[in-house]
mmCIF file of C-alpha atoms and ligand atoms in Angstrom:
data_model
loop_
_atom_site.group_PDB
_atom_site.id
_atom_site.type_symbol
_atom_site.label_atom_id
_atom_site.label_comp_id
_atom_site.label_asym_id
_atom_site.label_seq_id
_atom_site.Cartn_x
_atom_site.Cartn_y
_atom_site.Cartn_z
ATOM 1 C CA MET J 1 3.658 -30.101 -67.494
ATOM 2 C CA ARG J 2 1.186 -29.754 -64.723
ATOM 3 C CA PRO J 3 3.333 -27.606 -62.353
ATOM 4 C CA LEU J 4 4.112 -25.265 -65.230
ATOM 5 C CA LEU J 5 0.408 -24.810 -65.991
ATOM 6 C CA ALA J 6 -0.290 -24.039 -62.352
ATOM 7 C CA ALA J 7 2.455 -21.416 -62.346
ATOM 8 C CA ALA J 8 1.023 -19.777 -65.474
ATOM 9 C CA VAL J 9 -2.449 -19.576 -63.917
ATOM 10 C CA PHE J 10 -0.935 -18.021 -60.822
ATOM 11 C CA VAL J 11 0.804 -15.296 -62.853
ATOM 12 C CA CYS J 12 -2.480 -14.505 -64.676
ATOM 13 C CA LEU J 13 -4.284 -14.195 -61.376
ATOM 14 C CA LEU J 14 -1.629 -11.810 -60.111
ATOM 15 C CA LEU J 15 -2.036 -9.649 -63.217
ATOM 16 C CA LEU J 16 -5.824 -9.660 -62.883
ATOM 17 C CA LEU J 17 -5.574 -8.554 -59.274
ATOM 18 C CA GLY J 18 -3.158 -5.806 -60.233
ATOM 19 C CA GLY J 19 -0.539 -7.211 -57.939
ATOM 20 C CA ALA J 20 2.213 -7.639 -60.508
ATOM 21 C CA GLY J 21 4.385 -4.711 -59.444
ATOM 22 C CA GLU J 22 3.983 -3.206 -56.035
ATOM 23 C CA ALA J 23 1.420 -4.526 -53.591
ATOM 24 C CA ALA J 24 -1.155 -1.905 -54.550
ATOM 25 C CA GLY J 25 -3.983 -4.164 -53.452
ATOM 26 C CA SER J 26 -2.918 -3.908 -49.847
ATOM 27 C CA LEU J 27 -3.116 -0.116 -49.771
ATOM 28 C CA HIS J 28 -6.096 2.000 -48.782
ATOM 29 C CA ARG J 29 -6.739 4.384 -51.670
ATOM 30 C CA ILE J 30 -8.054 7.792 -50.688
ATOM 31 C CA THR J 31 -10.396 8.883 -53.446
ATOM 32 C CA GLY J 32 -12.219 11.886 -52.084
ATOM 33 C CA ILE J 33 -12.515 14.461 -49.316
ATOM 34 C CA ASP J 34 -15.767 16.266 -48.544
ATOM 35 C CA SER J 35 -16.855 18.701 -45.899
ATOM 36 C CA HIS J 36 -20.229 19.991 -44.760
ATOM 37 C CA ALA J 37 -22.028 21.482 -41.752
ATOM 38 C CA VAL J 38 -23.928 19.069 -39.494
ATOM 39 C CA GLU J 39 -25.568 18.979 -36.074
ATOM 40 C CA VAL J 40 -24.456 16.196 -33.711
ATOM 41 C CA ASP J 41 -26.358 15.776 -30.419
ATOM 42 C CA GLY J 42 -27.585 19.350 -30.720
ATOM 43 C CA ARG J 43 -24.078 20.719 -31.271
ATOM 44 C CA ALA J 44 -23.077 22.500 -34.473
ATOM 45 C CA ALA J 45 -20.149 20.819 -36.147
ATOM 46 C CA GLN J 46 -18.255 20.714 -39.398
ATOM 47 C CA ARG J 47 -17.922 17.150 -40.733
ATOM 48 C CA ILE J 48 -15.040 16.067 -42.959
ATOM 49 C CA GLU J 49 -15.528 12.762 -44.798
ATOM 50 C CA ILE J 50 -12.624 10.981 -46.391
ATOM 51 C CA THR J 51 -13.570 8.226 -48.838
ATOM 52 C CA VAL J 52 -11.255 5.229 -48.695
ATOM 53 C CA LYS J 53 -11.198 2.216 -51.046
ATOM 54 C CA LYS J 54 -10.412 -0.860 -48.955
ATOM 55 C CA ALA J 55 -11.754 -0.979 -45.429
ATOM 56 C CA GLY J 56 -9.672 -1.128 -42.253
ATOM 57 C CA LEU J 57 -7.740 2.134 -42.590
ATOM 58 C CA HIS J 58 -5.083 2.707 -39.916
ATOM 59 C CA TYR J 59 -5.401 6.256 -38.673
ATOM 60 C CA ALA J 60 -4.249 8.041 -35.546
ATOM 61 C CA LEU J 61 -4.273 11.505 -34.154
ATOM 62 C CA SER J 62 -0.657 12.629 -34.054
ATOM 63 C CA GLU J 63 0.898 13.172 -30.659
ATOM 64 C CA ARG J 64 2.853 16.003 -32.222
ATOM 65 C CA TYR J 65 0.501 18.944 -31.998
ATOM 66 C CA HIS J 66 2.065 21.913 -33.666
ATOM 67 C CA ALA J 67 -0.543 24.378 -32.513
ATOM 68 C CA ASP J 68 -3.613 24.334 -30.326
ATOM 69 C CA ASN J 69 -6.015 24.966 -33.190
ATOM 70 C CA GLN J 70 -4.877 22.148 -35.475
ATOM 71 C CA LEU J 71 -5.457 18.431 -35.771
ATOM 72 C CA LEU J 72 -2.855 16.251 -37.416
ATOM 73 C CA VAL J 73 -4.179 12.851 -38.477
ATOM 74 C CA GLU J 74 -1.576 10.262 -39.530
ATOM 75 C CA LEU J 75 -2.569 7.579 -42.056
ATOM 76 C CA GLU J 76 -0.758 4.325 -42.758
ATOM 77 C CA ASP J 77 -0.676 2.069 -45.845
ATOM 78 C CA VAL J 78 -2.426 4.602 -48.038
ATOM 79 C CA ALA J 79 -2.279 5.610 -51.688
ATOM 80 C CA LEU J 80 -3.487 9.082 -52.600
ATOM 81 C CA ASP J 81 -5.709 9.278 -55.661
ATOM 82 C CA GLU J 82 -4.061 11.371 -58.366
ATOM 83 C CA HIS J 83 -7.124 13.650 -58.567
ATOM 84 C CA LEU J 84 -7.062 14.352 -54.854
ATOM 85 C CA PRO J 85 -6.358 18.054 -54.207
ATOM 86 C CA HIS J 86 -3.490 18.832 -51.857
ATOM 87 C CA GLU J 87 -5.333 21.602 -50.108
ATOM 88 C CA ILE J 88 -9.044 22.034 -49.510
ATOM 89 C CA ALA J 89 -10.696 25.245 -48.328
ATOM 90 C CA LEU J 90 -13.270 24.504 -45.612
ATOM 91 C CA ASP J 91 -16.257 26.509 -44.352
ATOM 92 C CA GLY J 92 -14.074 29.344 -43.084
ATOM 93 C CA ALA J 93 -15.928 29.615 -39.756
ATOM 94 C CA VAL J 94 -15.382 26.405 -37.750
ATOM 95 C CA LEU J 95 -12.621 25.153 -40.031
ATOM 96 C CA GLN J 96 -10.267 26.981 -42.351
ATOM 97 C CA ARG J 97 -8.504 24.429 -44.518
ATOM 98 C CA LEU J 98 -7.304 20.874 -44.797
ATOM 99 C CA VAL J 99 -3.903 20.020 -46.198
ATOM 100 C CA VAL J 100 -3.024 16.545 -47.478
ATOM 101 C CA ILE J 101 0.617 15.733 -46.779
ATOM 102 C CA PRO J 102 2.103 12.721 -48.636
ATOM 103 C CA ARG J 103 4.806 10.928 -46.651
ATOM 104 C CA GLU J 104 7.268 8.142 -47.471
ATOM 105 C CA ASN J 105 6.433 4.431 -47.262
ATOM 106 C CA HIS J 106 2.751 4.734 -48.193
ATOM 107 C CA ARG J 107 1.963 7.041 -45.348
ATOM 108 C CA ALA J 108 0.190 10.398 -45.405
ATOM 109 C CA ALA J 109 -1.132 12.974 -42.991
ATOM 110 C CA LEU J 110 -4.081 15.330 -42.920
ATOM 111 C CA ARG J 111 -3.573 18.655 -41.235
ATOM 112 C CA ILE J 112 -6.801 20.428 -40.336
ATOM 113 C CA TYR J 113 -6.743 24.101 -39.406
ATOM 114 C CA ALA J 114 -9.592 25.235 -37.169
ATOM 115 C CA GLY J 115 -10.579 28.716 -36.072
ATOM 116 C CA HIS J 116 -10.482 27.760 -32.379
ATOM 117 C CA ASP J 117 -8.667 25.713 -29.723
ATOM 118 C CA LEU J 118 -9.036 21.941 -30.215
ATOM 119 C CA ARG J 119 -7.253 20.704 -27.106
ATOM 120 C CA SER J 120 -10.426 19.670 -25.268
ATOM 121 C CA ALA J 121 -11.070 15.912 -25.548
ATOM 122 C CA ASP J 122 -14.613 16.747 -26.632
ATOM 123 C CA ALA J 123 -13.674 19.312 -29.286
ATOM 124 C CA TYR J 124 -13.827 16.725 -32.085
ATOM 125 C CA ARG J 125 -14.717 13.132 -32.898
ATOM 126 C CA MET J 126 -13.079 10.734 -35.321
ATOM 127 C CA TYR J 127 -14.448 7.394 -36.499
ATOM 128 C CA THR J 128 -14.893 5.225 -39.603
ATOM 129 C CA VAL J 129 -18.142 4.209 -41.285
ATOM 130 C CA PRO J 130 -18.051 0.982 -43.339
ATOM 131 C CA GLY J 131 -19.509 0.936 -46.845
ATOM 132 C CA THR J 132 -22.492 -1.322 -47.555
ATOM 133 C CA GLY J 133 -23.694 -3.433 -50.486
ATOM 134 C CA ARG J 134 -21.534 -2.974 -53.593
ATOM 135 C CA GLU J 135 -19.413 -0.481 -51.655
ATOM 136 C CA LYS J 136 -18.605 -3.110 -49.047
ATOM 137 C CA ASN J 137 -14.873 -2.822 -49.408
ATOM 138 C CA THR J 138 -14.864 0.942 -48.922
ATOM 139 C CA GLU J 139 -15.166 3.080 -45.852
ATOM 140 C CA ARG J 140 -15.299 6.707 -44.851
ATOM 141 C CA LEU J 141 -13.076 8.270 -42.239
ATOM 142 C CA VAL J 142 -15.247 10.878 -40.520
ATOM 143 C CA ILE J 143 -13.820 13.771 -38.524
ATOM 144 C CA GLU J 144 -16.334 16.048 -36.794
ATOM 145 C CA ILE J 145 -15.104 19.285 -35.318
ATOM 146 C CA PHE J 146 -17.499 21.059 -32.965
ATOM 147 C CA ALA J 147 -18.089 24.789 -33.242
ATOM 148 C CA ASP J 148 -18.258 25.161 -29.444
ATOM 149 C CA GLY J 149 -14.662 23.904 -29.071
ATOM 150 C CA GLY J 150 -15.636 21.110 -26.709
ATOM 151 C CA ASP J 151 -17.106 20.537 -23.330
ATOM 152 C CA ALA J 152 -16.575 23.250 -20.727
ATOM 153 C CA LEU J 153 -16.133 20.608 -18.002
ATOM 154 C CA SER J 154 -13.326 18.921 -19.922
ATOM 155 C CA LYS J 155 -11.609 22.276 -20.312
ATOM 156 C CA ALA J 156 -11.965 22.986 -16.591
ATOM 157 C CA VAL J 157 -9.721 20.072 -15.541
ATOM 158 C CA MET J 158 -7.076 20.636 -18.203
ATOM 159 C CA GLY J 159 -3.647 21.107 -16.652
ATOM 160 C CA HIS J 160 -4.770 20.357 -13.072
ATOM 161 C CA THR J 161 -3.271 17.583 -10.908
ATOM 162 C CA VAL J 162 -5.591 15.244 -9.004
ATOM 163 C CA VAL J 163 -4.759 12.361 -6.652
ATOM 164 C CA ILE J 164 -7.070 9.345 -6.829
ATOM 165 C CA ASP J 165 -6.811 6.808 -4.045
ATOM 166 C CA PRO J 166 -8.584 3.494 -4.696
ATOM 167 C CA GLY J 167 -9.370 2.259 -1.174
ATOM 168 C CA HIS J 168 -7.689 -0.886 0.234
ATOM 169 C CA GLY J 169 -5.804 -3.298 -2.109
ATOM 170 C CA GLY J 170 -3.468 -6.276 -1.928
ATOM 171 C CA SER J 171 -3.646 -8.014 1.452
ATOM 172 C CA ASP J 172 -6.493 -5.673 2.471
ATOM 173 C CA THR J 173 -9.656 -6.655 0.569
ATOM 174 C CA GLY J 174 -11.829 -4.019 2.225
ATOM 175 C CA ALA J 175 -15.432 -5.099 2.727
ATOM 176 C CA ILE J 176 -16.670 -8.264 0.993
ATOM 177 C CA GLY J 177 -20.205 -8.508 -0.425
ATOM 178 C CA PRO J 178 -22.638 -11.425 -0.016
ATOM 179 C CA SER J 179 -21.677 -12.726 -3.505
ATOM 180 C CA GLY J 180 -17.973 -12.337 -2.763
ATOM 181 C CA ALA J 181 -17.251 -8.997 -4.477
ATOM 182 C CA CYS J 182 -14.311 -7.187 -2.851
ATOM 183 C CA GLU J 183 -14.390 -3.485 -2.082
ATOM 184 C CA LYS J 184 -10.732 -3.149 -3.216
ATOM 185 C CA ASP J 185 -11.675 -4.305 -6.751
ATOM 186 C CA VAL J 186 -14.686 -2.007 -7.122
ATOM 187 C CA ALA J 187 -12.652 0.939 -5.800
ATOM 188 C CA LEU J 188 -9.837 0.225 -8.281
ATOM 189 C CA ALA J 189 -12.147 -0.269 -11.284
ATOM 190 C CA VAL J 190 -14.030 2.994 -10.696
ATOM 191 C CA SER J 191 -10.785 4.860 -9.920
ATOM 192 C CA LEU J 192 -9.088 3.665 -13.131
ATOM 193 C CA ARG J 193 -12.102 4.729 -15.201
ATOM 194 C CA THR J 194 -12.095 8.142 -13.510
ATOM 195 C CA CYS J 195 -8.353 8.448 -14.136
ATOM 196 C CA ASP J 196 -8.952 7.683 -17.808
ATOM 197 C CA LEU J 197 -11.644 10.373 -18.164
ATOM 198 C CA LEU J 198 -9.470 12.964 -16.410
ATOM 199 C CA THR J 199 -6.370 12.097 -18.446
ATOM 200 C CA LYS J 200 -8.304 12.340 -21.716
ATOM 201 C CA ALA J 201 -9.456 15.805 -20.662
ATOM 202 C CA GLY J 202 -5.851 16.894 -20.112
ATOM 203 C CA ALA J 203 -5.536 16.546 -16.317
ATOM 204 C CA HIS J 204 -2.565 14.951 -14.550
ATOM 205 C CA VAL J 205 -3.651 12.076 -12.323
ATOM 206 C CA VAL J 206 -1.599 10.616 -9.484
ATOM 207 C CA MET J 207 -2.931 7.164 -8.557
ATOM 208 C CA THR J 208 -1.945 5.817 -5.118
ATOM 209 C CA ARG J 209 -2.212 2.367 -6.701
ATOM 210 C CA THR J 210 -3.057 1.132 -10.217
ATOM 211 C CA ASP J 211 -3.032 -2.551 -9.319
ATOM 212 C CA ASP J 212 -4.210 -4.944 -6.620
ATOM 213 C CA VAL J 213 -1.429 -4.088 -4.164
ATOM 214 C CA ASP J 214 -0.854 -2.673 -0.695
ATOM 215 C CA VAL J 215 0.454 0.889 -1.028
ATOM 216 C CA ALA J 216 2.818 0.516 1.976
ATOM 217 C CA TYR J 217 3.468 -3.238 2.226
ATOM 218 C CA ALA J 218 1.418 -6.406 2.766
ATOM 219 C CA GLY J 219 0.259 -6.689 6.352
ATOM 220 C CA SER J 220 1.300 -3.139 7.305
ATOM 221 C CA SER J 221 -0.663 -1.394 10.049
ATOM 222 C CA ALA J 222 -3.737 0.563 8.957
ATOM 223 C CA SER J 223 -2.175 3.931 9.806
ATOM 224 C CA ARG J 224 1.080 3.095 7.980
ATOM 225 C CA GLU J 225 -0.924 2.014 4.934
ATOM 226 C CA LEU J 226 -3.015 5.197 4.995
ATOM 227 C CA GLN J 227 0.058 7.392 5.534
ATOM 228 C CA ALA J 228 1.609 5.776 2.430
ATOM 229 C CA ARG J 229 -1.402 7.067 0.478
ATOM 230 C CA VAL J 230 -1.029 10.570 1.911
ATOM 231 C CA ASP J 231 2.706 10.433 1.074
ATOM 232 C CA ALA J 232 1.943 9.426 -2.518
ATOM 233 C CA ALA J 233 -0.098 12.612 -2.829
ATOM 234 C CA ALA J 234 2.506 14.799 -1.080
ATOM 235 C CA ALA J 235 5.266 13.467 -3.364
ATOM 236 C CA HIS J 236 3.566 15.426 -6.133
ATOM 237 C CA GLY J 237 3.902 18.990 -4.939
ATOM 238 C CA GLU J 238 1.582 20.214 -7.664
ATOM 239 C CA ALA J 239 -1.340 17.957 -6.549
ATOM 240 C CA GLU J 240 -4.434 20.054 -5.888
ATOM 241 C CA LEU J 241 -7.172 17.610 -4.900
ATOM 242 C CA PHE J 242 -7.372 14.193 -3.201
ATOM 243 C CA LEU J 243 -10.198 11.708 -3.786
ATOM 244 C CA SER J 244 -10.412 8.403 -1.929
ATOM 245 C CA VAL J 245 -12.815 5.836 -3.409
ATOM 246 C CA HIS J 246 -14.537 3.242 -1.177
ATOM 247 C CA CYS J 247 -17.658 1.107 -0.763
ATOM 248 C CA ASN J 248 -19.642 0.967 2.432
ATOM 249 C CA SER J 249 -20.534 -2.108 4.470
ATOM 250 C CA PHE J 250 -22.816 -2.886 7.405
ATOM 251 C CA SER J 251 -23.932 -5.971 9.326
ATOM 252 C CA ASN J 252 -27.554 -5.369 8.272
ATOM 253 C CA PRO J 253 -27.791 -6.181 4.529
ATOM 254 C CA ASP J 254 -30.632 -3.652 4.171
ATOM 255 C CA ALA J 255 -28.284 -0.705 4.752
ATOM 256 C CA HIS J 256 -28.004 1.140 1.434
ATOM 257 C CA GLY J 257 -27.060 4.355 -0.307
ATOM 258 C CA MET J 258 -24.143 6.613 -1.129
ATOM 259 C CA GLU J 259 -22.375 9.255 0.974
ATOM 260 C CA THR J 260 -19.327 11.520 0.825
ATOM 261 C CA TYR J 261 -17.017 12.631 3.648
ATOM 262 C CA TYR J 262 -14.762 15.594 4.407
ATOM 263 C CA TYR J 263 -12.580 16.906 7.212
ATOM 264 C CA PRO J 264 -12.577 20.728 7.142
ATOM 265 C CA LYS J 265 -8.810 21.380 7.224
ATOM 266 C CA THR J 266 -9.058 23.852 4.312
ATOM 267 C CA ASP J 267 -11.865 26.079 2.987
ATOM 268 C CA ALA J 268 -12.484 23.693 0.103
ATOM 269 C CA ASP J 269 -12.826 20.211 1.651
ATOM 270 C CA GLU J 270 -16.552 20.504 2.290
ATOM 271 C CA ARG J 271 -17.186 22.058 -1.108
ATOM 272 C CA PHE J 272 -15.438 19.154 -2.858
ATOM 273 C CA ALA J 273 -17.396 16.564 -0.834
ATOM 274 C CA THR J 274 -20.627 18.414 -1.674
ATOM 275 C CA LEU J 275 -19.885 18.451 -5.412
ATOM 276 C CA LEU J 276 -19.105 14.714 -5.312
ATOM 277 C CA ASN J 277 -22.321 14.080 -3.429
ATOM 278 C CA GLU J 278 -24.407 16.107 -5.911
ATOM 279 C CA GLU J 279 -22.948 14.343 -8.938
ATOM 280 C CA LEU J 280 -23.175 10.835 -7.442
ATOM 281 C CA ALA J 281 -26.776 11.518 -6.395
ATOM 282 C CA ALA J 282 -27.677 12.736 -9.894
ATOM 283 C CA ALA J 283 -25.972 9.874 -11.738
ATOM 284 C CA GLY J 284 -25.927 6.853 -9.476
ATOM 285 C CA GLY J 285 -29.591 6.540 -8.589
ATOM 286 C CA LEU J 286 -28.809 5.392 -5.035
ATOM 287 C CA TYR J 287 -30.315 6.765 -1.838
ATOM 288 C CA ASN J 288 -28.343 9.854 -0.777
ATOM 289 C CA ARG J 289 -27.052 9.567 2.799
ATOM 290 C CA GLY J 290 -25.538 13.021 2.503
ATOM 291 C CA VAL J 291 -22.276 14.909 2.992
ATOM 292 C CA LYS J 292 -20.667 14.013 6.320
ATOM 293 C CA TYR J 293 -17.897 15.210 8.563
ATOM 294 C CA ALA J 294 -15.356 12.540 9.549
ATOM 295 C CA ARG J 295 -11.873 12.388 11.030
ATOM 296 C CA PHE J 296 -10.711 9.804 8.457
ATOM 297 C CA TYR J 297 -6.932 9.518 8.294
ATOM 298 C CA VAL J 298 -6.442 10.409 4.614
ATOM 299 C CA LEU J 299 -8.809 13.379 4.862
ATOM 300 C CA LYS J 300 -7.118 14.786 7.962
ATOM 301 C CA HIS J 301 -3.499 14.163 7.022
ATOM 302 C CA SER J 302 -3.438 15.200 3.363
ATOM 303 C CA ASP J 303 -2.368 18.821 2.808
ATOM 304 C CA ILE J 304 -4.775 19.421 -0.036
ATOM 305 C CA PRO J 305 -8.613 19.501 -0.123
ATOM 306 C CA ALA J 306 -9.801 15.905 0.102
ATOM 307 C CA SER J 307 -12.945 13.826 0.146
ATOM 308 C CA LEU J 308 -13.785 10.175 0.591
ATOM 309 C CA ALA J 309 -16.688 8.770 -1.423
ATOM 310 C CA GLU J 310 -18.605 5.698 -0.283
ATOM 311 C CA LEU J 311 -20.125 4.679 -3.619
ATOM 312 C CA GLY J 312 -22.728 2.307 -2.141
ATOM 313 C CA PHE J 313 -23.102 -0.642 0.231
ATOM 314 C CA ILE J 314 -21.256 -3.710 -0.990
ATOM 315 C CA SER J 315 -22.945 -5.569 1.910
ATOM 316 C CA ASN J 316 -26.344 -4.918 0.277
ATOM 317 C CA PRO J 317 -27.001 -7.657 -2.355
ATOM 318 C CA GLU J 318 -28.661 -5.265 -4.817
ATOM 319 C CA GLU J 319 -25.984 -2.592 -4.533
ATOM 320 C CA GLU J 320 -23.229 -5.236 -4.693
ATOM 321 C CA GLN J 321 -24.595 -6.248 -8.119
ATOM 322 C CA MET J 322 -24.614 -2.621 -9.284
ATOM 323 C CA LEU J 323 -21.125 -1.846 -7.968
ATOM 324 C CA THR J 324 -19.585 -4.783 -9.851
ATOM 325 C CA ASP J 325 -21.346 -3.954 -13.158
ATOM 326 C CA PRO J 326 -18.854 -2.278 -15.547
ATOM 327 C CA ALA J 327 -21.609 -0.094 -17.024
ATOM 328 C CA TYR J 328 -22.536 1.203 -13.563
ATOM 329 C CA GLN J 329 -18.846 1.695 -12.724
ATOM 330 C CA GLU J 330 -18.566 3.931 -15.805
ATOM 331 C CA ILE J 331 -21.590 5.976 -14.662
ATOM 332 C CA LEU J 332 -19.937 6.447 -11.269
ATOM 333 C CA ALA J 333 -16.616 7.400 -12.879
ATOM 334 C CA GLN J 334 -18.359 10.012 -15.020
ATOM 335 C CA ALA J 335 -20.026 11.440 -11.910
ATOM 336 C CA LEU J 336 -16.668 11.652 -10.086
ATOM 337 C CA PHE J 337 -15.129 13.254 -13.186
ATOM 338 C CA ARG J 338 -17.890 15.894 -13.353
ATOM 339 C CA ALA J 339 -17.524 16.708 -9.640
ATOM 340 C CA ILE J 340 -13.758 17.198 -10.034
ATOM 341 C CA ALA J 341 -14.279 19.338 -13.151
ATOM 342 C CA ARG J 342 -16.867 21.483 -11.358
ATOM 343 C CA TYR J 343 -14.446 21.920 -8.455
ATOM 344 C CA PHE J 344 -11.939 23.546 -10.824
ATOM 345 C CA GLU J 345 -14.574 25.376 -12.858
ATOM 346 C CA GLU J 346 -16.423 27.125 -10.050
HETATM 347 ZN ZN1 ZN Q 401 -13.174 1.175 2.540
#
């Protein structure tokens, strides 16, 4: 008797929750789509808000761009409200229309037609906002499309190929700070962040290493190791710019500041080193030791304009702390990104 009663209660619960047939409770129901003009960080934008019942929507920008002035957003585990229109006319200036495309297996897509190119990483933003209070189990998917089409610097690097060379690696630690921080790790962390920013903006990045390894082989001579880095760049015939990332070190722990180096084998080496120096000085907050001439191996032997940046002194306790701080590493990466973008823009 008892098990039977339990089973009956279970069935009632299922009915109450609406879970008798298909698992409707597990789907995110899209109940509304709205659009209006907004200003975000001083930039005019058109905001699209999609109201979703049940938080935690899975959404992704489709890799399959059909045209430069469209966004295709793929949604998973969704149910479309029956009152939801299939096509919505937008403001007509920044955006033209939004089309809701139902797909099989509880998937759907939103295709947004804009009046301008959306390829820049900063041409739009997409995020969700959770509901509060009684609306706790709802959320809004927000898509903001900027009227200016995105950041000019991001557009400047699009389609260009850049080599980033994180100094040292593997058996070669580079300089070691008073608290034990290794130059090879700082160089790699900042280089990977810079690579990420460039890739998001549509550049091709060739990394001489993406891990804690020797580029030639463990224990190789310094010149063989450095030639391996030059070769990595040369293997990509389309590479246009070479950036080597390092930290400085000196026996006196008071030595401090940032500097950039060039070897004038082309017309552009000094210009690149100057742009890097300007951006690092503006962003990093360290003493500026200037733009310097040097016969460094990678600068001299690479075919393309090259510069070596010494981000700061890892031998200085204060700068060692800064160089190992992920937030500061991101600031440095953004500065390197801006310098590279300005190189292609100017
Ligand atoms: Zn170094």
